[in-house]
Amino acid sequence: MSTAGRKGGGGSAAQGSGSAGDPAAGEPRARGRGTGGAPDAQTTAPGTKEEVGLDAAAPGAVDTAQHRATPITRRRLLGTAGAAGAAGLVAGGTAGAAGAVAARSVPVALGTVGSAHIPFEGVHQAGIVQPAQALGHLAAFDLLPDAGRRGAAALMRRWSSAVRTMTRQDRPAAPAAYDDQIAYDAGPASLTVTFGFGRGFFARTGLGPELPEALAPLPHFPGDRLDAARSDGDVWVQIGADDALVAFHALRVLQKAARDWATVRWQMNGFTRSPGATAHPVTGRNLMGQIDGTNNPRPSDADFAARVFVPPNGSPAWMANGSYAVVRRIRMLLDDWDHLPVARQEKVIGRRKSDGAPLSGGTGTTPVDLARFGPDGTLAIPGDAHIRVAAPASNGGAAMLRRSFSFHDGIGADGTPDAGLLFVAWQADPMRGFVPVQRKLDSADGLSRFLRHEASGLFAVPGGAGPGEYVGQRLLEG
């Protein structure tokens, strides 16, 4: 998927008690330890880093960057990384827009990966349009029975304050009460933390009238094999960073900061390609070996903001500039998949495995031609091929932005890999985005025979916070 950075603008919430200088809010005690960070100029070219995802294609194909790196020497290999390695910095944007994408063809020094900085504050929360980082943690928390609305506000205030500090470019220590010094000598490493609210959050806080219509329960899909203990939750957290210790440190800080008001319901770990793993930016592959994400919506699309974000005048008002995240743990039946000949795998997906080109012809960036026939008179892209069934043309135009992580949790009792995709899909309305696409995939996608949906959740993700504000403030103090 092609993503863009955005430079944090002020949030729309009215400034309340969540002041950045409020010690009770968990404001960090500054213990500056400058990292010599590079200037905030890291950007990613359109199509240069596309996240792993299994559903929903957007109209047209993403133009994967064709930048060519200079020949790789040992010194260059040790000292540089592809531009896709460092997460894009936020470029200017307006409410409801993802911002422009600036091209960068020169490899970035590996030494700058740690200092890459994505601001916490902005019109939208960070971690939606930026490229997925190398490491990810997803977690859901349930509010304690006596937390109520006041406890939820205190939690979000404390969390926002801690994340604002951990994502600063100079990265001072986290709040003293929660800092374990795991990442004491590290820079921000493109750290983002994104927060969302599940349906249970509104009942526990007495905010039932503010429950969005779009947060309706997801329907049951016949192919689901969901574990309730690893699904849903009152508050959802997505953490991403290009350094494993920075990502783990953020998770631990949030977990310890929540102890007065919430407990962990479930937590999952994921990964994508590491910075510098390729000589130049390329579309990522999933654990099935397929180039994945080519047809993701991109910020340069005219309808990108309308597909992904709630408009500034949307309903409910507190969700202005926010989005909805569908989270699914999708296990890949890799042993079964690997037994298929490559030619058969390509027909299941509808693309060549080597370069991601559609079976209708062309290259990895060629638009899919669903009407094309082969020399034998059959459809070039089979009727049950994943890219045909998931295409907007097959789903009334429905599409979503996929920003997912792979996972591998060891070998199961049956001797097969417990591995697959931590699927995260962003859309302005999941009832018009994820639901119709998944219904079609569940019933007609040839790939579904090799997948098992094991956990699921849907979360309302408010717009970003401005200076001194906390995420969800418009809801909790409105």
XYZ file of C-alpha atoms in Angstrom:
478
model
C 0.000 0.000 0.000
C 1.230 3.408 -0.758
C 1.186 5.808 2.133
C 2.012 9.376 2.853
C 3.298 11.306 5.785
C 1.597 14.331 7.209
C 2.792 17.115 9.403
C 0.798 17.300 12.599
C -1.735 20.068 12.661
C -3.767 21.124 15.634
C -6.553 18.828 16.692
C -10.107 19.992 16.753
C -10.859 19.149 20.363
C -11.266 21.936 22.828
C -8.323 22.068 25.206
C -9.355 20.713 28.566
C -7.777 19.336 31.695
C -5.387 17.140 29.723
C -2.660 19.745 29.853
C 0.778 18.604 28.825
C 2.116 20.070 32.012
C -0.210 18.269 34.376
C 1.836 15.934 36.623
C -1.281 13.922 37.406
C -1.639 13.205 33.731
C 1.652 11.357 33.708
C 3.664 14.205 32.173
C 7.229 13.014 31.669
C 10.009 14.440 33.750
C 12.390 15.619 31.077
C 15.681 13.824 31.192
C 16.926 14.828 27.808
C 19.295 12.463 26.080
C 19.582 13.774 22.581
C 19.990 11.226 19.872
C 21.471 13.471 17.257
C 18.300 12.917 15.246
C 18.112 13.792 11.602
C 15.830 16.644 10.510
C 12.145 15.858 10.028
C 12.475 15.249 6.319
C 11.958 11.550 5.840
C 9.300 10.841 3.274
C 8.233 7.914 1.188
C 7.479 7.891 -2.504
C 4.056 6.738 -3.731
C 3.942 2.973 -3.699
C 7.379 2.589 -2.137
C 6.268 0.647 0.905
C 2.995 -1.209 0.810
C 1.721 -3.076 3.808
C 0.721 -6.685 3.913
C -3.032 -7.216 3.520
C -5.376 -9.834 2.122
C -8.567 -7.997 1.286
C -9.984 -5.112 -0.743
C -8.255 -3.653 -3.738
C -8.613 -0.059 -4.853
C -9.403 1.109 -8.387
C -6.297 1.087 -10.550
C -2.862 -0.077 -9.521
C -0.377 1.604 -7.263
C 2.690 2.787 -9.123
C 5.458 1.001 -7.266
C 8.502 3.285 -7.136
C 10.987 2.542 -9.869
C 13.938 4.152 -8.138
C 17.201 2.404 -8.879
C 19.852 2.344 -6.206
C 23.517 2.678 -7.050
C 25.475 -0.604 -6.984
C 25.610 -2.167 -3.536
C 29.071 -2.470 -2.038
C 29.841 -3.942 1.355
C 30.348 -0.459 2.776
C 27.094 0.743 1.242
C 25.218 -2.303 2.478
C 26.387 -1.703 6.025
C 25.841 2.030 5.915
C 22.650 2.615 3.940
C 19.072 1.459 3.732
C 16.340 1.744 1.141
C 14.050 4.735 1.436
C 11.229 2.391 2.403
C 13.076 1.568 5.602
C 12.447 4.798 7.474
C 8.808 5.581 8.075
C 7.612 8.635 6.188
C 7.483 11.884 8.085
C 4.264 13.757 8.099
C 3.784 16.294 5.344
C 1.365 19.200 5.412
C -2.309 18.328 5.392
C -5.760 19.694 6.028
C -8.680 18.205 7.875
C -9.881 15.082 6.155
C -6.875 14.809 3.845
C -3.837 12.581 4.121
C -1.345 15.093 2.751
C 1.116 15.011 -0.090
C 3.754 12.381 -0.685
C 7.266 13.497 -1.514
C 9.546 11.221 -3.505
C 12.890 10.152 -2.108
C 15.130 8.032 -4.277
C 18.390 8.269 -2.351
C 18.915 5.464 0.187
C 18.790 6.597 3.804
C 21.716 5.945 6.128
C 20.972 3.129 8.561
C 22.104 5.428 11.369
C 19.020 7.577 10.777
C 16.530 4.739 11.278
C 16.578 5.245 15.043
C 16.137 9.002 14.796
C 13.228 8.870 12.311
C 10.418 10.831 13.923
C 6.643 10.788 13.413
C 4.812 13.440 15.489
C 2.076 12.337 17.878
C -0.046 15.438 17.310
C -1.995 16.050 14.116
C -5.372 16.183 12.414
C -5.396 12.372 12.245
C -3.743 9.969 14.639
C -0.349 8.682 13.540
C -0.101 5.041 12.481
C -2.773 5.146 9.758
C -1.268 6.616 6.599
C 2.411 6.106 7.454
C 4.162 2.956 6.171
C 3.904 0.033 8.583
C 7.035 -0.167 10.707
C 9.262 -3.215 11.123
C 7.703 -4.213 14.461
C 4.130 -3.944 15.660
C 2.147 -4.693 18.807
C -1.644 -4.787 18.908
C -3.405 -4.886 22.249
C -6.884 -4.427 23.693
C -7.710 -3.335 27.219
C -10.919 -3.640 29.241
C -11.815 -0.857 31.658
C -12.109 -1.860 35.306
C -15.697 -1.955 36.603
C -15.269 1.206 38.701
C -13.272 3.199 36.142
C -16.223 4.978 34.580
C -15.979 8.026 32.378
C -13.632 9.833 34.748
C -11.222 6.906 34.875
C -11.325 6.529 31.087
C -10.472 10.224 30.700
C -7.596 9.898 33.163
C -6.315 6.851 31.265
C -6.393 8.547 27.872
C -4.824 11.681 29.327
C -1.978 9.694 30.867
C -1.449 7.572 27.787
C -1.437 10.552 25.427
C 1.075 12.366 27.596
C 3.382 9.353 27.681
C 3.179 8.791 23.914
C 3.720 12.483 23.204
C 7.006 12.169 25.075
C 8.115 8.821 23.641
C 7.576 10.043 20.072
C 9.477 13.314 20.497
C 12.518 13.632 18.280
C 14.854 14.196 21.235
C 13.028 11.364 23.057
C 13.462 12.201 26.744
C 12.734 9.458 29.226
C 9.195 8.197 29.622
C 7.314 9.182 32.802
C 9.461 8.142 35.755
C 6.707 6.048 37.296
C 6.538 3.786 34.233
C 9.960 3.952 32.593
C 11.957 0.692 32.748
C 14.828 2.103 30.648
C 14.448 -0.677 28.068
C 14.871 1.874 25.280
C 16.776 4.462 27.297
C 19.509 5.013 24.687
C 17.301 4.767 21.582
C 15.750 7.398 19.368
C 12.047 7.382 18.429
C 12.606 4.889 15.566
C 9.394 5.973 13.761
C 7.324 5.096 16.837
C 3.575 5.575 16.475
C 0.821 4.695 18.937
C -2.804 4.725 17.784
C -5.848 4.468 20.075
C -9.397 3.279 19.378
C -12.596 2.524 21.318
C -14.693 -0.652 21.113
C -18.446 -0.924 21.734
C -17.923 -1.913 25.363
C -16.172 1.392 26.055
C -19.422 3.324 25.658
C -21.428 1.151 28.030
C -18.728 1.234 30.710
C -18.376 5.027 30.546
C -22.079 5.900 30.353
C -21.575 7.341 26.866
C -24.092 5.134 25.095
C -25.716 8.063 23.241
C -22.339 8.794 21.613
C -21.952 5.274 20.198
C -21.371 5.629 16.418
C -23.727 3.795 14.092
C -20.684 2.586 12.161
C -19.488 0.742 15.290
C -22.269 -1.836 14.931
C -21.224 -5.433 15.672
C -19.554 -7.123 12.741
C -21.741 -9.872 11.276
C -20.801 -13.507 11.651
C -19.039 -14.834 8.586
C -19.426 -18.589 7.958
C -15.658 -19.075 7.713
C -14.917 -17.448 11.080
C -13.361 -19.516 13.856
C -13.107 -16.694 16.379
C -11.627 -16.907 19.856
C -13.655 -14.535 22.049
C -10.758 -14.131 24.487
C -8.639 -12.654 21.700
C -11.367 -10.507 20.155
C -12.949 -7.096 20.785
C -12.075 -5.014 23.881
C -12.946 -1.596 25.328
C -9.794 0.250 24.214
C -7.507 -0.779 21.369
C -3.846 0.163 21.002
C -1.683 -0.173 17.888
C 2.071 0.314 18.396
C 4.574 0.425 15.553
C 8.331 1.144 15.518
C 11.398 0.272 13.474
C 13.210 -0.944 16.594
C 11.998 -3.916 18.643
C 13.049 -2.458 21.997
C 11.367 0.875 21.282
C 8.119 -0.929 20.383
C 8.251 -3.187 23.448
C 9.115 -0.255 25.699
C 6.043 1.659 24.496
C 3.853 -1.368 25.187
C 5.215 -1.756 28.712
C 4.818 1.952 29.480
C 1.174 1.870 28.400
C 0.464 -1.343 30.277
C 1.908 0.000 33.526
C 0.252 3.385 33.100
C -3.149 1.675 32.732
C -3.073 -0.330 35.961
C -5.447 1.983 37.868
C -8.167 1.886 35.229
C -7.808 -1.020 32.788
C -6.398 -4.504 32.297
C -5.026 -6.179 29.184
C -7.619 -8.307 27.378
C -5.339 -9.582 24.602
C -2.057 -8.697 22.940
C -0.464 -9.769 19.634
C 2.962 -9.210 18.068
C 3.717 -8.622 14.405
C 6.437 -7.631 11.966
C 7.096 -6.456 8.426
C 10.260 -6.159 6.360
C 13.173 -4.524 8.220
C 14.601 -1.171 7.111
C 17.338 -1.645 4.536
C 16.387 -5.212 3.618
C 15.999 -4.273 -0.057
C 18.296 -2.221 -2.263
C 15.410 0.041 -3.279
C 11.766 0.443 -2.216
C 9.554 -2.469 -3.243
C 6.085 -3.698 -2.399
C 6.141 -6.099 0.563
C 5.435 -9.815 0.572
C 3.249 -11.769 2.948
C 4.129 -15.103 4.547
C 2.712 -16.933 1.539
C 5.467 -15.320 -0.505
C 3.060 -13.173 -2.495
C 3.712 -9.506 -3.275
C 0.815 -8.015 -1.373
C -0.759 -4.592 -1.241
C -0.249 -3.410 -4.819
C -3.823 -2.210 -5.246
C -4.204 -0.488 -1.895
C -5.800 2.973 -1.921
C -3.136 5.669 -1.914
C -3.237 9.202 -0.524
C -2.905 10.684 -4.000
C -6.266 9.169 -5.002
C -9.001 11.784 -5.218
C -11.310 9.726 -3.004
C -8.698 8.522 -0.513
C -9.828 10.719 2.392
C -13.485 9.897 1.786
C -12.730 6.174 1.895
C -10.493 6.250 4.973
C -11.481 9.158 7.248
C -14.673 10.450 8.823
C -15.198 13.953 7.371
C -14.742 17.041 9.588
C -18.524 17.473 9.662
C -19.174 13.760 10.157
C -21.342 12.095 12.798
C -20.901 11.786 15.680
C -19.015 15.080 15.954
C -16.290 13.638 18.202
C -15.259 11.276 15.385
C -14.373 14.135 13.012
C -11.161 13.273 11.131
C -11.146 9.838 12.729
C -11.388 6.384 11.148
C -12.583 2.864 11.913
C -10.162 -0.034 12.277
C -11.115 -3.641 11.636
C -8.577 -5.943 13.282
C -8.439 -9.658 12.398
C -5.946 -12.380 13.301
C -5.818 -14.457 10.133
C -3.877 -17.683 10.321
C -2.384 -18.881 7.045
C -2.449 -22.631 6.476
C 1.075 -22.515 5.139
C 1.733 -26.235 4.879
C -1.328 -26.664 2.650
C -0.386 -23.585 0.627
C 3.224 -24.648 0.119
C 2.091 -27.976 -1.337
C 0.487 -26.163 -4.276
C 2.615 -25.717 -7.396
C 3.561 -22.079 -7.970
C 1.388 -21.939 -11.099
C -1.637 -22.972 -9.029
C -0.795 -20.451 -6.291
C -0.723 -17.740 -8.943
C -4.204 -18.685 -10.162
C -5.548 -18.561 -6.590
C -4.210 -15.031 -6.153
C -4.505 -13.795 -9.751
C -0.911 -12.505 -9.888
C 2.515 -13.866 -10.751
C 4.441 -14.769 -7.638
C 7.778 -13.527 -8.964
C 6.884 -9.892 -9.573
C 3.221 -9.404 -8.634
C 2.084 -8.764 -12.208
C -1.594 -9.599 -12.819
C -2.278 -12.704 -14.873
C -4.089 -10.414 -17.300
C -0.659 -9.161 -18.378
C 1.846 -6.402 -17.781
C 4.019 -5.664 -14.770
C 3.425 -5.341 -11.053
C 2.053 -1.837 -11.571
C -0.245 -2.678 -14.490
C -3.960 -2.244 -13.726
C -5.839 -5.518 -13.486
C -7.944 -6.371 -16.542
C -10.772 -8.518 -15.194
C -12.329 -8.903 -18.672
C -9.256 -10.358 -20.369
C -9.317 -13.934 -21.691
C -6.376 -16.234 -22.267
C -5.445 -18.053 -25.487
C -7.532 -21.048 -24.367
C -10.664 -18.918 -24.078
C -10.805 -18.933 -20.269
C -10.575 -15.899 -18.032
C -6.953 -14.818 -17.584
C -7.775 -14.111 -13.955
C -9.906 -17.028 -12.699
C -13.386 -16.406 -11.377
C -12.401 -17.266 -7.790
C -9.018 -15.490 -7.847
C -8.442 -13.309 -4.801
C -7.828 -10.088 -6.718
C -11.039 -10.559 -8.732
C -13.264 -11.301 -5.743
C -11.739 -8.473 -3.668
C -11.801 -5.853 -6.423
C -14.022 -2.796 -5.850
C -15.690 -3.601 -9.158
C -16.869 -6.864 -7.571
C -18.052 -5.160 -4.382
C -19.964 -2.052 -5.375
C -16.846 0.112 -5.134
C -16.086 -0.889 -1.527
C -12.421 -0.539 -0.554
C -10.279 0.027 2.537
C -6.718 0.930 3.459
C -4.820 -2.135 4.692
C -1.918 -1.571 7.083
C -1.115 -4.944 8.547
C 1.651 -6.954 10.198
C 2.676 -10.584 9.729
C 2.906 -12.819 12.800
C 4.595 -16.074 13.738
C 3.781 -17.524 17.151
C 5.684 -20.794 16.907
C 4.572 -24.261 15.859
C 1.100 -25.468 16.786
C 0.195 -28.755 18.413
C -0.509 -30.168 14.967
C 3.056 -29.394 13.870
C 2.081 -26.564 11.513
C 3.220 -22.929 11.792
C 0.996 -20.673 13.879
C 1.617 -17.817 11.475
C -0.267 -15.422 9.279
C -1.497 -11.859 9.225
C -2.528 -9.335 11.866
C -4.910 -7.676 9.444
C -5.722 -4.019 10.110
C -8.071 -2.245 7.700
C -8.936 1.458 7.888
C -12.127 2.973 6.500
C -14.613 5.773 7.023
C -17.449 3.260 7.482
C -16.774 -0.465 8.007
C -20.354 -1.356 7.123
C -19.619 -0.030 3.616
C -15.953 -1.001 3.484
C -14.912 -4.198 5.234
C -18.269 -5.958 5.624
C -19.368 -6.268 1.965
C -15.867 -7.230 0.848
C -15.462 -9.890 3.531
C -18.881 -11.346 2.745
C -17.824 -11.799 -0.863
C -14.418 -13.209 0.079
C -15.898 -15.627 2.580
C -18.183 -17.164 -0.016
C -16.281 -16.949 -3.299
C -12.544 -16.443 -2.745
C -10.325 -19.386 -3.624
C -7.766 -18.126 -1.116
C -10.191 -18.636 1.785
C -9.402 -22.374 1.777
C -5.925 -21.515 3.022
C -6.941 -19.009 5.726
C -8.511 -19.215 9.173
C -9.949 -16.092 10.825
C -9.233 -16.624 14.528
C -9.854 -13.239 16.198
C -11.696 -10.061 15.332
C -12.399 -6.555 16.568
C -13.830 -3.246 15.386
C -12.750 0.060 16.907
C -13.663 3.727 16.503
C -10.401 5.677 16.200
C -10.861 9.391 17.023
C -9.054 12.145 15.167
C -5.647 13.291 16.320
C -4.823 15.391 19.369
C -3.545 18.944 19.263
C -0.980 20.523 21.620
C -1.974 19.874 25.230
C -4.889 17.637 24.226
C -5.391 13.913 24.645
C -6.916 11.390 22.250
C -10.668 11.083 22.790
C -10.959 14.358 24.694
C -13.884 15.590 22.603
C -15.811 12.444 23.512
C -14.893 12.217 27.184
C -15.207 15.918 27.998
C -17.884 16.888 25.483
